[in-house]
Coordinates of C-alpha atoms and ligand atoms in Angstrom, one line a residue:
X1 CA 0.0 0.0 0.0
X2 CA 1.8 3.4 -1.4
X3 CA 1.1 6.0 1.0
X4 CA 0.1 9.4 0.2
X5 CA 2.8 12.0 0.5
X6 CA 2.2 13.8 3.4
X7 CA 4.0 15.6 5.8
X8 CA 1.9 13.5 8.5
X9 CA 3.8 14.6 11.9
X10 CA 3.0 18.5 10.9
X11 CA -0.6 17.9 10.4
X12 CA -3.5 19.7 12.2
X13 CA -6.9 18.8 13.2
X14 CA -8.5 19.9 10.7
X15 CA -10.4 18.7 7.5
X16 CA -8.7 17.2 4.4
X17 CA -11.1 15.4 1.6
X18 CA -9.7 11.8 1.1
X19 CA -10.6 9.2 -1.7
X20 CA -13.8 7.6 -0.4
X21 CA -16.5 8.3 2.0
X22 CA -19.3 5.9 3.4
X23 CA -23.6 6.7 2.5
X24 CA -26.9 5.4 3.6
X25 CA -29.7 7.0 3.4
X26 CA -33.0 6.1 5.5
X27 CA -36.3 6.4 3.5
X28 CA -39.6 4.6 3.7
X29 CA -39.1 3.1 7.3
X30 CA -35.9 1.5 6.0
X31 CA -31.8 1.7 5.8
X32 CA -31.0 1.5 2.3
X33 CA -28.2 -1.3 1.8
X34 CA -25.4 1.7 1.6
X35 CA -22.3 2.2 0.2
X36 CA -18.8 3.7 -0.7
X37 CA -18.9 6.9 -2.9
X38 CA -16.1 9.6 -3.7
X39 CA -18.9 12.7 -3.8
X40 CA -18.3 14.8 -0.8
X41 CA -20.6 17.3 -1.4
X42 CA -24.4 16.6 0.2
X43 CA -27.4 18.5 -1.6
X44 CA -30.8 18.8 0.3
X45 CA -33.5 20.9 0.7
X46 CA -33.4 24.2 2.2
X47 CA -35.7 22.4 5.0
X48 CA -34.1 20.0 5.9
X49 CA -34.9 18.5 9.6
X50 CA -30.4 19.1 10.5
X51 CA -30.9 22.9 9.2
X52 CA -33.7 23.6 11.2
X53 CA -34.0 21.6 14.2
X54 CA -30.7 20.3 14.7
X55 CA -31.3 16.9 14.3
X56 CA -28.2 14.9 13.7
X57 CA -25.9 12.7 16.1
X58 CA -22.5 12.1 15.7
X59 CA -19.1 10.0 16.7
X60 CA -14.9 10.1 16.7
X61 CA -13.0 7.1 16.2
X62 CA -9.8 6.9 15.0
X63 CA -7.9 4.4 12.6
X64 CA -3.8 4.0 12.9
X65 CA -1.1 1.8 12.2
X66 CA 0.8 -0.6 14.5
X67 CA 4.2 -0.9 15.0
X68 CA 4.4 -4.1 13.4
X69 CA 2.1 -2.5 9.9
X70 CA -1.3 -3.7 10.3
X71 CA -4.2 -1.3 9.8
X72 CA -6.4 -1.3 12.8
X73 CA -9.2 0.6 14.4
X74 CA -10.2 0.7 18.5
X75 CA -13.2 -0.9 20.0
X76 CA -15.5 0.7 17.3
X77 CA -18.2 -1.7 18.8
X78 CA -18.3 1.2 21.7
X79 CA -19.2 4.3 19.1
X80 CA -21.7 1.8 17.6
X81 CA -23.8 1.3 20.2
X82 CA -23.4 5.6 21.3
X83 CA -24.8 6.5 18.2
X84 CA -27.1 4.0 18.3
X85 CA -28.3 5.2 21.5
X86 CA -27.7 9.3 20.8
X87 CA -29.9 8.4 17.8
X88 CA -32.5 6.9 19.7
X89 CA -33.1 9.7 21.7
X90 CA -33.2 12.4 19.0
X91 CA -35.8 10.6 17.4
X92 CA -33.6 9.5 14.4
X93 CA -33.9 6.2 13.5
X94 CA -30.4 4.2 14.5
X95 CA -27.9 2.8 12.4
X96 CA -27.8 -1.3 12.9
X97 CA -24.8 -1.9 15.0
X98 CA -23.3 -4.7 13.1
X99 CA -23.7 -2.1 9.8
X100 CA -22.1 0.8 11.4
X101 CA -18.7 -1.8 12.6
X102 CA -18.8 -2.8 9.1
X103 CA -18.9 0.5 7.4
X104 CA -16.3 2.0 9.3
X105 CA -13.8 -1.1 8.1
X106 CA -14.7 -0.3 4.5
X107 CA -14.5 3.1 4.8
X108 CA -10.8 2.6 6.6
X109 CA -9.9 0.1 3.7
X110 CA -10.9 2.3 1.1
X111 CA -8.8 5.3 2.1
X112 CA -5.8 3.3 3.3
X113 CA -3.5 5.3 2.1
X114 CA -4.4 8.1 4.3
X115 CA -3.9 6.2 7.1
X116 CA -0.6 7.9 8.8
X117 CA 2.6 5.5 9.0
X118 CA 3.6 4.3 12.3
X119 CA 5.5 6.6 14.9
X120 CA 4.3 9.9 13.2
X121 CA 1.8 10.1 15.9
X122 CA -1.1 11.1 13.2
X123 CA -4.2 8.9 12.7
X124 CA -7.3 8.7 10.0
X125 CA -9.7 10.1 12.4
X126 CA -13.2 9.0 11.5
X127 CA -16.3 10.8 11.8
X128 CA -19.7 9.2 11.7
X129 CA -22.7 10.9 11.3
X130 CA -26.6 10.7 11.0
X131 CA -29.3 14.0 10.4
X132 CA -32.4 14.2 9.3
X133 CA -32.8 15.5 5.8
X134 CA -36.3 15.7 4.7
X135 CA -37.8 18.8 4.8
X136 CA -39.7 19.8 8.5
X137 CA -41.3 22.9 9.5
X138 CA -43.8 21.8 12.1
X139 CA -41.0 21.0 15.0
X140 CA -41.3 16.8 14.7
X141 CA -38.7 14.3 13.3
X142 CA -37.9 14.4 10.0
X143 CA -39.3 11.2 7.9
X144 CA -35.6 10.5 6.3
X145 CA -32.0 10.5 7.0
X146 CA -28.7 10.3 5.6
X147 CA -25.8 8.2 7.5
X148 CA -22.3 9.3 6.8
X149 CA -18.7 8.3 7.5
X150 CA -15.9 10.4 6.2
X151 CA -11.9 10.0 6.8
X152 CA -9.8 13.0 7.2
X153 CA -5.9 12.7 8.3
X154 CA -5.0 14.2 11.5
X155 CA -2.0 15.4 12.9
X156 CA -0.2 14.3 16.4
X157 CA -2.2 16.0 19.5
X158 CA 0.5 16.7 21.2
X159 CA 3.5 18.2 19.0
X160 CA 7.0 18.2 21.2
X161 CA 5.1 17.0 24.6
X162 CA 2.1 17.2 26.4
X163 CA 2.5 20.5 28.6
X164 CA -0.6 20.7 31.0
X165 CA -3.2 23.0 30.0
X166 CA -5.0 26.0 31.9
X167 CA -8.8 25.0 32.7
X168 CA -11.5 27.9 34.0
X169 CA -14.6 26.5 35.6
X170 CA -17.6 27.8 33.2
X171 CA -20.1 30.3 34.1
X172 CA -22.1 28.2 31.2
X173 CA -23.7 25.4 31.4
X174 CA -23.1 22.1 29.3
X175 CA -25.9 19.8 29.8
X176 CA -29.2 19.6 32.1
X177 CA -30.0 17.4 34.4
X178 CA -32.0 14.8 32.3
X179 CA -31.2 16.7 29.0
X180 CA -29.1 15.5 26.3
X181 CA -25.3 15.5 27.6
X182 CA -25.0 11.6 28.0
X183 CA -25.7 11.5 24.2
X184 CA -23.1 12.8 21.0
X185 CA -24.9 15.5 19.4
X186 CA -24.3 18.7 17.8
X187 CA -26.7 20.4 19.4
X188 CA -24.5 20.1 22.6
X189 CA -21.6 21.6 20.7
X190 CA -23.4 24.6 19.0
X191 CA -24.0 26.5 22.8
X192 CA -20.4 25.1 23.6
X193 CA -19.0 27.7 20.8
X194 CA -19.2 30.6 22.6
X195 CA -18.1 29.5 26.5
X196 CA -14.9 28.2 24.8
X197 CA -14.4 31.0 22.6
X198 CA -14.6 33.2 25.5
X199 CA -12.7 31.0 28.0
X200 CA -9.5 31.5 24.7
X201 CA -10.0 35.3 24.8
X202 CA -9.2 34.8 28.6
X203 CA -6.0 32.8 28.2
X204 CA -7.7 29.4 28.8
X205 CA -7.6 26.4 27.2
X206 CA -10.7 24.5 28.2
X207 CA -14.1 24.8 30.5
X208 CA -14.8 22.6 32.8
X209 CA -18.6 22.3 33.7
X210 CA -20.3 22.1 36.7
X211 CA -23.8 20.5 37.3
X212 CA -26.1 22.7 36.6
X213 CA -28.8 21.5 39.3
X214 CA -26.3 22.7 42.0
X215 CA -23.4 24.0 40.8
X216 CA -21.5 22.1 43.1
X217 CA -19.9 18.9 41.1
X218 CA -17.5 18.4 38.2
X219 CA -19.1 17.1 35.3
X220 CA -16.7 16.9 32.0
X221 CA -15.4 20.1 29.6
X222 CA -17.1 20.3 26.1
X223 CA -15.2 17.3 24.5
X224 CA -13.3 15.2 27.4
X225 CA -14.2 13.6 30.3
X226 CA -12.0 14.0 33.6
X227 CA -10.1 11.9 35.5
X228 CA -8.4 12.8 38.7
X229 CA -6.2 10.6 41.2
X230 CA -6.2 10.9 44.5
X231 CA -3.4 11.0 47.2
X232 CA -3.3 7.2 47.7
X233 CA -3.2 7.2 43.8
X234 CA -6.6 5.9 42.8
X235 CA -8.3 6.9 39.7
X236 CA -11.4 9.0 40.7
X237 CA -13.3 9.4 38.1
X238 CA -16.9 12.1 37.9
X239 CA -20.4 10.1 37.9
X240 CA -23.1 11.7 36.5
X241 CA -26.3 11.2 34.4
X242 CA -25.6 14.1 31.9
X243 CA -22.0 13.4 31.3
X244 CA -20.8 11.6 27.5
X245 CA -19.5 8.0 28.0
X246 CA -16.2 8.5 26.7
X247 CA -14.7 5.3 25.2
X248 CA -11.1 6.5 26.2
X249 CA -12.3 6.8 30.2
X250 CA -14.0 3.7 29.8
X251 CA -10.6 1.9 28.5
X252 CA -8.3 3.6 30.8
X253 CA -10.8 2.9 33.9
X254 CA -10.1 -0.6 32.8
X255 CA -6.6 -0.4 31.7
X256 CA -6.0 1.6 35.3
X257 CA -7.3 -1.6 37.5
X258 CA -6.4 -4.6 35.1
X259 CA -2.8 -3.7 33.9
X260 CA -2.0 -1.0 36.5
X261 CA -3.8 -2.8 39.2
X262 CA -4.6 0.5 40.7
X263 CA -8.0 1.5 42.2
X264 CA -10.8 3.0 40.5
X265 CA -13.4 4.9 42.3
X266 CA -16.3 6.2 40.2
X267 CA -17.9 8.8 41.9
X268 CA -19.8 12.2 42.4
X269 CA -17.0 14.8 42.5
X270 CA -17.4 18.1 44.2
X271 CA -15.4 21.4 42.9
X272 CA -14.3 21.7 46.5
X273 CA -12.6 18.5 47.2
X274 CA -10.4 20.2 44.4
X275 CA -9.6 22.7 46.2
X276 CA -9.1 21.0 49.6
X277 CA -5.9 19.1 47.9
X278 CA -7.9 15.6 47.4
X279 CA -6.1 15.1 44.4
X280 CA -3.0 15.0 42.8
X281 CA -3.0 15.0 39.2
X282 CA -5.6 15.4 36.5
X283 CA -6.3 15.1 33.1
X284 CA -8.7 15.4 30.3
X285 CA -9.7 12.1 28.5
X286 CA -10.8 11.8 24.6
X287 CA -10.0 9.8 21.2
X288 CA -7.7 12.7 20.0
X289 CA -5.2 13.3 23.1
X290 CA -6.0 9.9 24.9
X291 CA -4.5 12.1 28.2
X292 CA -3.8 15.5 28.1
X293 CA -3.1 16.9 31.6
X294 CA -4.3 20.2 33.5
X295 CA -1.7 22.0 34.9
X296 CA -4.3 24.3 36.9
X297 CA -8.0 25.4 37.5
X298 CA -9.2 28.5 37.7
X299 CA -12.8 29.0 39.3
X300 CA -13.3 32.9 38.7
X301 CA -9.6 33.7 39.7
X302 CA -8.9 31.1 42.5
X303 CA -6.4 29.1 41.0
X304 CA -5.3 25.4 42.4
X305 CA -2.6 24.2 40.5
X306 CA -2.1 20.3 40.7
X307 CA 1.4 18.9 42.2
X308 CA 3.5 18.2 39.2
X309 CA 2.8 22.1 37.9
X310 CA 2.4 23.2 34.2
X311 CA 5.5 22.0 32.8
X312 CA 4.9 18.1 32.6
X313 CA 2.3 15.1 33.2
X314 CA 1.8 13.7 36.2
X315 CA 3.7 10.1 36.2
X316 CA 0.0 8.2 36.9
X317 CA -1.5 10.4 34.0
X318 CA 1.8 9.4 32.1
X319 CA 1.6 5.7 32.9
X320 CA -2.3 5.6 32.3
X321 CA -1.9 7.2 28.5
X322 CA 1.7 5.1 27.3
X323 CA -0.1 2.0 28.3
X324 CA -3.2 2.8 26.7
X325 CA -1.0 4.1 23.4
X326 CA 0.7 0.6 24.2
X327 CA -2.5 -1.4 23.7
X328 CA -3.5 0.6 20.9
X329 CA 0.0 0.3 18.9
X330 CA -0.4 -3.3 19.0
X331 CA 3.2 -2.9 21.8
X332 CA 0.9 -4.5 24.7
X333 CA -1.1 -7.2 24.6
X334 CA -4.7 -5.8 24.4
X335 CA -7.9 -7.5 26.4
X336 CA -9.9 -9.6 24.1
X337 CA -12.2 -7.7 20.8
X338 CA -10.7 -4.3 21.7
X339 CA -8.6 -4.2 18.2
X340 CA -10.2 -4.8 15.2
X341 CA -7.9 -5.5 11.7
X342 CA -8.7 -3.7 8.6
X343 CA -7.5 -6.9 5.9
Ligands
LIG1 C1 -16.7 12.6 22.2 C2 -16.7 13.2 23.6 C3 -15.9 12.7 24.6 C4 -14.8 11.7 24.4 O1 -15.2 10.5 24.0 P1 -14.3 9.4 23.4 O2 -15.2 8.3 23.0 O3 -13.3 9.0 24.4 O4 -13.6 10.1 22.2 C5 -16.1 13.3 25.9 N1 -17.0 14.2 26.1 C6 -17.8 14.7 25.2 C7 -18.8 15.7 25.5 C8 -17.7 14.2 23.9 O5 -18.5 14.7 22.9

């Protein structure tokens, strides 16, 4: 397989169009059977249910290659059953599970030679997607939908180290009690824009949100779950109703008591327990960064900054993410049906 030529350890995040991308379109009370096209562009009406009422639900996975040259993707079971389940309660009819693990193999396969070498640090980073696009003007679900995977290349997260990041506890909120935060949807991102646009403009790299009810618990920022560990170095690790079920938590919960034999304590997690020194390092969790560590929190000017300081990871953090990478790069042994081959 002949690589493209790309200069894959300076890439960004950001969009590039690659050979082929994945389309099924729902119509009828019924998936069509799908398939691979190279059309990037989408045409629909000017009433489309995504244009006016935001109905669409998305996921992130990422394909790579492993040190020893296969082409493999991570636990894409776990994004498969999320959208089937963000779906479900947007109204939009979900995407069979078995399809969606299926489609995102052929789309991996068809654009293999986007998939970044090994040791650049870059991945294909996949994004499936599903919105309504029949038109809707009395507020109901729209009567068809389009399902979508694309490939773009990405570029390494992290370029020369991960250095921890300044967080400021929002004035926003993310996601209310019994609303729509446990579920990946645009419509959660759109009122993110502005709370992180502000929280840049005020030298900050993230927000971390609060629950709304009481304003008294950690919750997740707009793309990452949080992980903290303790001073008898367990992972603690935020509970709540409205907060996404991140794949990466979920693996390195896992990876934290099966390879690290550490404890993991998923809990309720009050702003103040921050502040009272409960916990020595923490870290932001997602597909991108796998870890990327905060250095310091900032709730309207009173600052905690964690023990190891802005300059470098904490070692658990550190640990946590290389075995993780580890499992992922094919260098340790993963748990059973986490990697799937793209042949
Ligand atoms: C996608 C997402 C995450 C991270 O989930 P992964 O499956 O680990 O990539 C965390 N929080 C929110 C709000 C997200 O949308």
């Amino acid at each position: 397989m002949e690589k493209k030529n790309l200069d894959w350890a300076n890439l960004s995040f950001s969009y590039m169009k690659t050979d082929k991308r994945y389309v099924a379109n729902y119509k009828d009370g019924a998936w069509d059977e799908g398939g691979l096209t190279g059309d990037a562009m989408i045409t629909m009406s000017e009433d489309a249910g995504v244009l006016q009422y935001s109905q669409s639900v998305f996921e992130g996975l990422k394909a790579y290659t492993t040190k020893d040259g296969r082409t493999v993707t991570f636990r894409p079971d776990l994004n498969a059953e999320r959208l089937y389940n963000s779906a479900k309660r947007l109204e939009i009819p979900p995407f069979p599970k078995d399809r969606f693990v299926e489609a995102v193999l052929e789309v991996i396969k068809a654009n293999e030679a986007w998939v970044p070498p090994y040791g650049t640090g870059a991945t294909l980073y996949l994004r499936p997607y599903i919105f309504g696009i029949s038109p809707v003007i009395g507020v109901k679900p729209a009567d068809e939908y389009q399902f979508r995977i694309f490939a773009t290349p990405v570029g390494p997260y992290f370029k020369g180290g991960a250095k921890p990041i300044r967080v400021k506890i929002s004035d926003f909120d993310r996601a209310a009690p019994h609303g729509t935060g446990n579920i990946k949807a645009g419509l959660n991102y759109a009122m993110s824009l502005h709370a992180i646009v502000t929280a840049h403009q005020e030298g900050f790299a993230e927000n971390i949100y609060l629950d709304p009810a009481s304003r008294t618990y950690i919750e997740e920022t707009g793309g990452a779950n949080i992980l903290f560990v303790n001073q008898n170095g367990d992972l603690v690790v935020p509970k709540s109703d409205s907060i996404l079920p991140s794949v990466t938590r979920r693996s390195l919960e896992y990876v934290a008591e099966h390879y690290l034999g550490m404890k993991v304590d998923e809990r309720k997690v009050k702003l103040s327990e921050v502040y009272d020194g409960e916990f020595k390092e923490c870290g932001l969790c997602g597909t991108a960064a796998v870890i990327s560590p905060i250095g310091q929190i900032s709730d309207h000017g009173k600052e905690y900054t964690f023990a190891n300081g802005m300059e470098e990871m904490g070692p658990v953090m550190s640990k946590l993410r290389s075995t993780l990478l580890g499992i992922q790069e094919g260098e340790i042994e993963a748990p059973e049906g986490w990697i799937y081959e793209v042949k």
